[in-house]
Amino acid sequence: MTHLVDRRRLLLGALGLAAAPALAACTGDPDPAPAGPGGAPKQLRIGYQLIPNGDLIVKDLGWLEAALPGTTVVWSKFDSGGDVNTAILAGSLDIGLAGSSPVARGLAAPLNIPYAVPWIFDVIGDNESLVVKPNITDLAGLAGKKIATPFSSTSHYSLLAALAGAGVPESSVKIIDLEPPEIQAAWQRGDIDGAYVWTPVLAELRKTGKVLTTSRELAGKGKLTADLAVVRNAFLQQYPQTLTTWIRQQDRAVKLVRSDKTAAAQAISRQLNLDADEAGAQLSELVLLDAAEQAGADYLGTPAAPGKLAENLHDAAEFLTAQGKLPAAPGLDAYRKGLAVQALADARAA
């Protein structure tokens, strides 16, 4: 995680979303041809992030490859949800991981990304936090300090929410846009005073820094954040059975965490190149939900009753609009339509 990434930019309006890694842009045509009538696609292009949740378990254990033998599964690593938004817009990803803040932006103008949320990878807890140098004692002490976070991410949203909640003007803090690997390098050089970021980089910063607030604490104050799956609408419509298979593997991973946390932690440790105990500790900082739980009223819900995740995304959009980070928040209905609740229902019934 110490290697810097090439952060070439695309000019996507005032949102300033990061360009997708070149690897993801070169993995195939925007709409890979199906293997046969109504069959699975020849290629499934997945954008993942180094977050210790079920997605890394599915990747490590090769469950998708086994479940989709006629499909080539291409995994491309991304550093933030802004990158994933850009890749989805470019047609170079089918399914990706993005935080609730980037998704709230993605479903709003000017982006209006044609995608939907079929799965919640995790509800963010202590695995995203604001870590600062030990001499900073409270949020008011951030005035004049240089704080890094990946722009357009859940961490960026949480940082702004923490400042607003403490009555600290955003303009008084030098907030800079860095991806997680860059944050770790900048912290080690002493170039920044703090960062709002997620694990595994967060774990490195906590070794020498101090946690001022966490996303779990902010969730308790009504600013819940989550890591969400997004799927291109065109892919969802053309390959619903493939998405059903994908959801079932994600559900399988959550159940593995509950039935054999040691095996789950070992899979994550291999993906993050961490000690299994550390991987297990980071896994415990997340709230993972199985398919039945995600169909509950507080989350994705059902086709007859979309869940409160839509309200959470709408609230995030309204907050970002008030902060001047989004031109305008669309209506709640736009976010209800952005939940792929039928896909979740189909996966549960399969």
GROMACS .gro file of C-alpha atoms in nm:
model
  350
    1MET     CA    1   0.000   0.000   0.000
    2THR     CA    2   0.299   0.231  -0.011
    3HIS     CA    3   0.315   0.263  -0.388
    4LEU     CA    4   0.186   0.589  -0.528
    5VAL     CA    5  -0.074   0.570  -0.801
    6ASP     CA    6  -0.082   0.769  -1.122
    7ARG     CA    7  -0.373   1.004  -1.062
    8ARG     CA    8  -0.444   1.135  -1.410
    9ARG     CA    9  -0.761   1.342  -1.410
   10LEU     CA   10  -1.063   1.363  -1.634
   11LEU     CA   11  -1.252   1.691  -1.637
   12LEU     CA   12  -1.592   1.574  -1.518
   13GLY     CA   13  -1.744   1.906  -1.426
   14ALA     CA   14  -1.699   2.065  -1.087
   15LEU     CA   15  -1.698   1.731  -0.907
   16GLY     CA   16  -1.339   1.663  -1.005
   17LEU     CA   17  -1.367   1.283  -1.007
   18ALA     CA   18  -1.045   1.086  -1.042
   19ALA     CA   19  -0.967   0.904  -1.363
   20ALA     CA   20  -1.000   0.526  -1.356
   21PRO     CA   21  -0.679   0.323  -1.356
   22ALA     CA   22  -0.560   0.232  -1.701
   23LEU     CA   23  -0.599  -0.138  -1.624
   24ALA     CA   24  -0.975  -0.109  -1.584
   25ALA     CA   25  -1.010   0.084  -1.909
   26CYS     CA   26  -0.839  -0.189  -2.107
   27THR     CA   27  -1.023  -0.498  -1.987
   28GLY     CA   28  -1.269  -0.528  -2.275
   29ASP     CA   29  -1.546  -0.370  -2.476
   30PRO     CA   30  -1.803  -0.155  -2.293
   31ASP     CA   31  -2.063  -0.429  -2.348
   32PRO     CA   32  -1.897  -0.773  -2.375
   33ALA     CA   33  -2.098  -1.009  -2.594
   34PRO     CA   34  -2.294  -1.288  -2.422
   35ALA     CA   35  -2.175  -1.645  -2.444
   36GLY     CA   36  -2.513  -1.742  -2.586
   37PRO     CA   37  -2.878  -1.631  -2.596
   38GLY     CA   38  -2.971  -1.529  -2.242
   39GLY     CA   39  -2.640  -1.666  -2.118
   40ALA     CA   40  -2.363  -1.523  -1.905
   41PRO     CA   41  -2.129  -1.258  -2.046
   42LYS     CA   42  -1.794  -1.360  -2.188
   43GLN     CA   43  -1.634  -1.117  -1.945
   44LEU     CA   44  -1.732  -0.974  -1.606
   45ARG     CA   45  -1.533  -0.663  -1.513
   46ILE     CA   46  -1.521  -0.591  -1.142
   47GLY     CA   47  -1.373  -0.287  -0.968
   48TYR     CA   48  -1.264  -0.370  -0.614
   49GLN     CA   49  -1.095  -0.178  -0.334
   50LEU     CA   50  -0.860  -0.292  -0.060
   51ILE     CA   51  -1.128  -0.287   0.208
   52PRO     CA   52  -1.146  -0.587   0.445
   53ASN     CA   53  -1.499  -0.700   0.359
   54GLY     CA   54  -1.663  -0.994   0.183
   55ASP     CA   55  -1.562  -0.878  -0.165
   56LEU     CA   56  -1.198  -0.964  -0.093
   57ILE     CA   57  -1.305  -1.307   0.033
   58VAL     CA   58  -1.494  -1.376  -0.290
   59LYS     CA   59  -1.192  -1.264  -0.491
   60ASP     CA   60  -0.937  -1.460  -0.289
   61LEU     CA   61  -1.129  -1.788  -0.288
   62GLY     CA   62  -1.222  -1.772  -0.656
   63TRP     CA   63  -1.591  -1.830  -0.595
   64LEU     CA   64  -1.710  -1.620  -0.889
   65GLU     CA   65  -1.477  -1.794  -1.130
   66ALA     CA   66  -1.611  -2.131  -1.012
   67ALA     CA   67  -1.973  -2.019  -1.028
   68LEU     CA   68  -1.935  -1.863  -1.375
   69PRO     CA   69  -1.714  -2.113  -1.562
   70GLY     CA   70  -1.793  -1.967  -1.904
   71THR     CA   71  -1.707  -1.612  -1.801
   72THR     CA   72  -1.367  -1.449  -1.762
   73VAL     CA   73  -1.373  -1.249  -1.440
   74VAL     CA   74  -1.143  -0.946  -1.451
   75TRP     CA   75  -1.063  -0.780  -1.116
   76SER     CA   76  -0.925  -0.425  -1.130
   77LYS     CA   77  -0.811  -0.240  -0.817
   78PHE     CA   78  -0.934   0.112  -0.749
   79ASP     CA   79  -0.836   0.353  -0.474
   80SER     CA   80  -1.165   0.539  -0.429
   81GLY     CA   81  -1.531   0.551  -0.527
   82GLY     CA   82  -1.465   0.857  -0.742
   83ASP     CA   83  -1.243   0.641  -0.962
   84VAL     CA   84  -1.516   0.377  -0.983
   85ASN     CA   85  -1.774   0.639  -1.085
   86THR     CA   86  -1.546   0.750  -1.367
   87ALA     CA   87  -1.492   0.391  -1.486
   88ILE     CA   88  -1.865   0.316  -1.484
   89LEU     CA   89  -1.929   0.633  -1.685
   90ALA     CA   90  -1.662   0.524  -1.933
   91GLY     CA   91  -1.829   0.182  -1.969
   92SER     CA   92  -1.514   0.000  -1.856
   93LEU     CA   93  -1.665  -0.168  -1.546
   94ASP     CA   94  -1.972  -0.381  -1.489
   95ILE     CA   95  -1.975  -0.395  -1.109
   96GLY     CA   96  -1.775  -0.181  -0.869
   97LEU     CA   97  -1.740  -0.077  -0.507
   98ALA     CA   98  -1.811   0.284  -0.415
   99GLY     CA   99  -1.892   0.452  -0.087
  100SER     CA  100  -2.233   0.600  -0.017
  101SER     CA  101  -2.110   0.954  -0.075
  102PRO     CA  102  -1.980   0.886  -0.430
  103VAL     CA  103  -2.302   0.696  -0.503
  104ALA     CA  104  -2.512   0.988  -0.378
  105ARG     CA  105  -2.317   1.206  -0.623
  106GLY     CA  106  -2.330   0.951  -0.901
  107LEU     CA  107  -2.710   0.931  -0.899
  108ALA     CA  108  -2.737   1.311  -0.904
  109ALA     CA  109  -2.681   1.567  -1.179
  110PRO     CA  110  -2.452   1.642  -1.349
  111LEU     CA  111  -2.323   1.283  -1.347
  112ASN     CA  112  -2.654   1.090  -1.355
  113ILE     CA  113  -2.462   0.764  -1.379
  114PRO     CA  114  -2.683   0.482  -1.515
  115TYR     CA  115  -2.619   0.237  -1.233
  116ALA     CA  116  -2.797   0.086  -0.933
  117VAL     CA  117  -2.709  -0.056  -0.590
  118PRO     CA  118  -2.771  -0.433  -0.559
  119TRP     CA  119  -2.565  -0.498  -0.243
  120ILE     CA  120  -2.421  -0.332   0.067
  121PHE     CA  121  -2.065  -0.451   0.118
  122ASP     CA  122  -2.048  -0.306   0.466
  123VAL     CA  123  -2.177  -0.037   0.695
  124ILE     CA  124  -1.873   0.170   0.782
  125GLY     CA  125  -1.767   0.173   1.145
  126ASP     CA  126  -1.430   0.228   1.309
  127ASN     CA  127  -1.253   0.131   0.987
  128GLU     CA  128  -1.284   0.491   0.863
  129SER     CA  129  -1.156   0.752   1.103
  130LEU     CA  130  -0.995   1.092   1.137
  131VAL     CA  131  -0.639   1.045   1.259
  132VAL     CA  132  -0.421   1.342   1.352
  133LYS     CA  133  -0.080   1.417   1.497
  134PRO     CA  134  -0.073   1.369   1.877
  135ASN     CA  135  -0.046   1.743   1.948
  136ILE     CA  136  -0.397   1.807   1.806
  137THR     CA  137  -0.651   1.752   2.083
  138ASP     CA  138  -0.989   1.827   1.925
  139LEU     CA  139  -1.165   1.921   1.602
  140ALA     CA  140  -1.126   2.292   1.675
  141GLY     CA  141  -0.751   2.231   1.666
  142LEU     CA  142  -0.773   2.148   1.295
  143ALA     CA  143  -0.792   2.518   1.203
  144GLY     CA  144  -0.490   2.603   0.990
  145LYS     CA  145  -0.387   2.236   0.968
  146LYS     CA  146  -0.340   2.027   0.654
  147ILE     CA  147  -0.583   1.733   0.649
  148ALA     CA  148  -0.590   1.482   0.363
  149THR     CA  149  -0.878   1.270   0.237
  150PRO     CA  150  -0.982   1.123  -0.100
  151PHE     CA  151  -1.225   1.375  -0.247
  152SER     CA  152  -1.574   1.249  -0.335
  153SER     CA  153  -1.533   0.955  -0.094
  154THR     CA  154  -1.721   0.854   0.219
  155SER     CA  155  -1.422   0.975   0.419
  156HIS     CA  156  -1.450   1.320   0.256
  157TYR     CA  157  -1.821   1.329   0.341
  158SER     CA  158  -1.748   1.221   0.701
  159LEU     CA  159  -1.473   1.480   0.742
  160LEU     CA  160  -1.707   1.758   0.629
  161ALA     CA  161  -1.982   1.625   0.856
  162ALA     CA  162  -1.744   1.614   1.154
  163LEU     CA  163  -1.631   1.972   1.094
  164ALA     CA  164  -1.990   2.095   1.053
  165GLY     CA  165  -2.100   1.914   1.367
  166ALA     CA  166  -1.819   2.075   1.567
  167GLY     CA  167  -1.885   2.421   1.426
  168VAL     CA  168  -1.544   2.434   1.256
  169PRO     CA  169  -1.558   2.624   0.923
  170GLU     CA  170  -1.437   2.409   0.635
  171SER     CA  171  -1.252   2.713   0.501
  172SER     CA  172  -1.034   2.722   0.814
  173VAL     CA  173  -0.886   2.379   0.739
  174LYS     CA  174  -0.648   2.302   0.454
  175ILE     CA  175  -0.823   1.996   0.309
  176ILE     CA  176  -0.622   1.826   0.035
  177ASP     CA  177  -0.719   1.551  -0.207
  178LEU     CA  178  -0.502   1.240  -0.176
  179GLU     CA  179  -0.572   0.873  -0.242
  180PRO     CA  180  -0.502   0.628   0.045
  181PRO     CA  181  -0.153   0.519  -0.073
  182GLU     CA  182  -0.055   0.884  -0.112
  183ILE     CA  183  -0.191   0.962   0.234
  184GLN     CA  184   0.031   0.698   0.391
  185ALA     CA  185   0.338   0.833   0.213
  186ALA     CA  186   0.253   1.195   0.303
  187TRP     CA  187   0.200   1.098   0.668
  188GLN     CA  188   0.537   0.924   0.681
  189ARG     CA  189   0.707   1.229   0.531
  190GLY     CA  190   0.533   1.462   0.776
  191ASP     CA  191   0.362   1.655   0.495
  192ILE     CA  192   0.016   1.641   0.654
  193ASP     CA  193  -0.123   1.694   1.003
  194GLY     CA  194  -0.396   1.434   0.971
  195ALA     CA  195  -0.621   1.237   0.741
  196TYR     CA  196  -0.969   1.092   0.722
  197VAL     CA  197  -0.916   0.755   0.554
  198TRP     CA  198  -1.001   0.385   0.571
  199THR     CA  199  -0.816   0.063   0.649
  200PRO     CA  200  -0.559  -0.072   0.579
  201VAL     CA  201  -0.391   0.272   0.550
  202LEU     CA  202  -0.583   0.388   0.857
  203ALA     CA  203  -0.421   0.110   1.062
  204GLU     CA  204  -0.075   0.242   0.972
  205LEU     CA  205  -0.165   0.600   1.069
  206ARG     CA  206  -0.310   0.490   1.402
  207LYS     CA  207   0.028   0.347   1.504
  208THR     CA  208   0.170   0.697   1.551
  209GLY     CA  209  -0.138   0.920   1.539
  210LYS     CA  210  -0.449   0.985   1.745
  211VAL     CA  211  -0.809   0.919   1.644
  212LEU     CA  212  -1.032   1.225   1.682
  213THR     CA  213  -1.353   1.073   1.551
  214THR     CA  214  -1.475   0.765   1.364
  215SER     CA  215  -1.747   0.695   1.110
  216ARG     CA  216  -1.916   0.478   1.371
  217GLU     CA  217  -1.947   0.783   1.597
  218LEU     CA  218  -2.078   0.996   1.311
  219ALA     CA  219  -2.333   0.727   1.221
  220GLY     CA  220  -2.465   0.759   1.575
  221LYS     CA  221  -2.523   1.127   1.499
  222GLY     CA  222  -2.720   1.052   1.182
  223LYS     CA  223  -2.432   1.056   0.928
  224LEU     CA  224  -2.418   0.686   0.838
  225THR     CA  225  -2.186   0.581   0.556
  226ALA     CA  226  -2.150   0.249   0.376
  227ASP     CA  227  -1.953   0.074   0.104
  228LEU     CA  228  -2.194  -0.014  -0.175
  229ALA     CA  229  -2.189  -0.224  -0.488
  230VAL     CA  230  -2.293  -0.048  -0.808
  231VAL     CA  231  -2.387  -0.227  -1.128
  232ARG     CA  232  -2.437  -0.073  -1.471
  233ASN     CA  233  -2.807  -0.069  -1.556
  234ALA     CA  234  -2.735  -0.209  -1.903
  235PHE     CA  235  -2.548  -0.503  -1.751
  236LEU     CA  236  -2.824  -0.564  -1.496
  237GLN     CA  237  -3.086  -0.573  -1.770
  238GLN     CA  238  -2.885  -0.797  -2.002
  239TYR     CA  239  -2.741  -1.041  -1.747
  240PRO     CA  240  -2.974  -1.063  -1.446
  241GLN     CA  241  -2.877  -1.423  -1.375
  242THR     CA  242  -2.509  -1.329  -1.360
  243LEU     CA  243  -2.587  -1.059  -1.105
  244THR     CA  244  -2.792  -1.312  -0.906
  245THR     CA  245  -2.484  -1.537  -0.898
  246TRP     CA  246  -2.264  -1.246  -0.793
  247ILE     CA  247  -2.496  -1.150  -0.504
  248ARG     CA  248  -2.511  -1.510  -0.383
  249GLN     CA  249  -2.130  -1.526  -0.363
  250GLN     CA  250  -2.125  -1.203  -0.163
  251ASP     CA  251  -2.386  -1.345   0.074
  252ARG     CA  252  -2.177  -1.660   0.103
  253ALA     CA  253  -1.878  -1.449   0.210
  254VAL     CA  254  -2.074  -1.277   0.487
  255LYS     CA  255  -2.188  -1.614   0.614
  256LEU     CA  256  -1.829  -1.742   0.609
  257VAL     CA  257  -1.726  -1.450   0.831
  258ARG     CA  258  -1.991  -1.559   1.081
  259SER     CA  259  -1.927  -1.933   1.064
  260ASP     CA  260  -1.547  -1.938   1.028
  261LYS     CA  261  -1.391  -1.601   1.095
  262THR     CA  262  -1.043  -1.754   1.089
  263ALA     CA  263  -1.083  -1.868   0.728
  264ALA     CA  264  -1.235  -1.534   0.634
  265ALA     CA  265  -0.950  -1.343   0.797
  266GLN     CA  266  -0.693  -1.560   0.622
  267ALA     CA  267  -0.848  -1.483   0.283
  268ILE     CA  268  -0.844  -1.111   0.358
  269SER     CA  269  -0.489  -1.128   0.492
  270ARG     CA  270  -0.370  -1.271   0.161
  271GLN     CA  271  -0.539  -0.993  -0.034
  272LEU     CA  272  -0.407  -0.716   0.192
  273ASN     CA  273  -0.068  -0.877   0.260
  274LEU     CA  274  -0.135  -0.851   0.632
  275ASP     CA  275  -0.097  -1.079   0.931
  276ALA     CA  276  -0.415  -1.282   0.972
  277ASP     CA  277  -0.475  -1.145   1.322
  278GLU     CA  278  -0.453  -0.787   1.194
  279ALA     CA  279  -0.682  -0.873   0.902
  280GLY     CA  280  -0.931  -1.021   1.147
  281ALA     CA  281  -0.915  -0.709   1.364
  282GLN     CA  282  -0.982  -0.484   1.065
  283LEU     CA  283  -1.269  -0.709   0.955
  284SER     CA  284  -1.427  -0.667   1.299
  285GLU     CA  285  -1.442  -0.290   1.254
  286LEU     CA  286  -1.701  -0.327   0.977
  287VAL     CA  287  -2.070  -0.417   1.001
  288LEU     CA  288  -2.146  -0.690   0.745
  289LEU     CA  289  -2.505  -0.778   0.650
  290ASP     CA  290  -2.628  -1.096   0.487
  291ALA     CA  291  -2.891  -1.095   0.212
  292ALA     CA  292  -3.185  -1.138   0.449
  293GLU     CA  293  -3.071  -0.845   0.661
  294GLN     CA  294  -3.014  -0.627   0.355
  295ALA     CA  295  -3.374  -0.686   0.252
  296GLY     CA  296  -3.482  -0.523   0.579
  297ALA     CA  297  -3.644  -0.182   0.603
  298ASP     CA  298  -3.328  -0.013   0.732
  299TYR     CA  299  -3.118  -0.111   0.428
  300LEU     CA  300  -3.202  -0.204   0.067
  301GLY     CA  301  -3.551  -0.328   0.137
  302THR     CA  302  -3.779  -0.509  -0.109
  303PRO     CA  303  -3.941  -0.432  -0.446
  304ALA     CA  304  -4.263  -0.347  -0.263
  305ALA     CA  305  -4.089  -0.133  -0.003
  306PRO     CA  306  -3.745   0.013  -0.088
  307GLY     CA  307  -3.541   0.055   0.229
  308LYS     CA  308  -3.398   0.346   0.422
  309LEU     CA  309  -3.071   0.331   0.229
  310ALA     CA  310  -3.247   0.552  -0.028
  311GLU     CA  311  -3.320   0.807   0.245
  312ASN     CA  312  -2.959   0.789   0.365
  313LEU     CA  313  -2.829   0.859   0.014
  314HIS     CA  314  -3.075   1.143  -0.025
  315ASP     CA  315  -2.966   1.292   0.309
  316ALA     CA  316  -2.603   1.268   0.199
  317ALA     CA  317  -2.687   1.448  -0.126
  318GLU     CA  318  -2.867   1.725   0.063
  319PHE     CA  319  -2.571   1.764   0.299
  320LEU     CA  320  -2.325   1.779   0.009
  321THR     CA  321  -2.547   2.035  -0.164
  322ALA     CA  322  -2.548   2.250   0.150
  323GLN     CA  323  -2.170   2.222   0.161
  324GLY     CA  324  -2.144   2.337  -0.201
  325LYS     CA  325  -2.009   1.999  -0.316
  326LEU     CA  326  -2.314   1.912  -0.528
  327PRO     CA  327  -2.518   2.149  -0.747
  328ALA     CA  328  -2.852   2.015  -0.621
  329ALA     CA  329  -2.991   1.706  -0.451
  330PRO     CA  330  -3.240   1.508  -0.660
  331GLY     CA  331  -3.567   1.394  -0.506
  332LEU     CA  332  -3.590   1.088  -0.284
  333ASP     CA  333  -3.752   0.893  -0.566
  334ALA     CA  334  -3.429   0.907  -0.769
  335TYR     CA  335  -3.252   0.720  -0.490
  336ARG     CA  336  -3.532   0.470  -0.445
  337LYS     CA  337  -3.506   0.392  -0.816
  338GLY     CA  338  -3.131   0.358  -0.767
  339LEU     CA  339  -3.173   0.054  -0.540
  340ALA     CA  340  -3.164  -0.275  -0.734
  341VAL     CA  341  -3.404  -0.437  -0.487
  342GLN     CA  342  -3.544  -0.681  -0.743
  343ALA     CA  343  -3.194  -0.821  -0.802
  344LEU     CA  344  -3.154  -0.880  -0.428
  345ALA     CA  345  -3.498  -1.044  -0.410
  346ASP     CA  346  -3.413  -1.270  -0.706
  347ALA     CA  347  -3.087  -1.376  -0.542
  348ARG     CA  348  -3.264  -1.463  -0.219
  349ALA     CA  349  -3.519  -1.669  -0.409
  350ALA     CA  350  -3.266  -1.852  -0.626
   0.00000   0.00000   0.00000
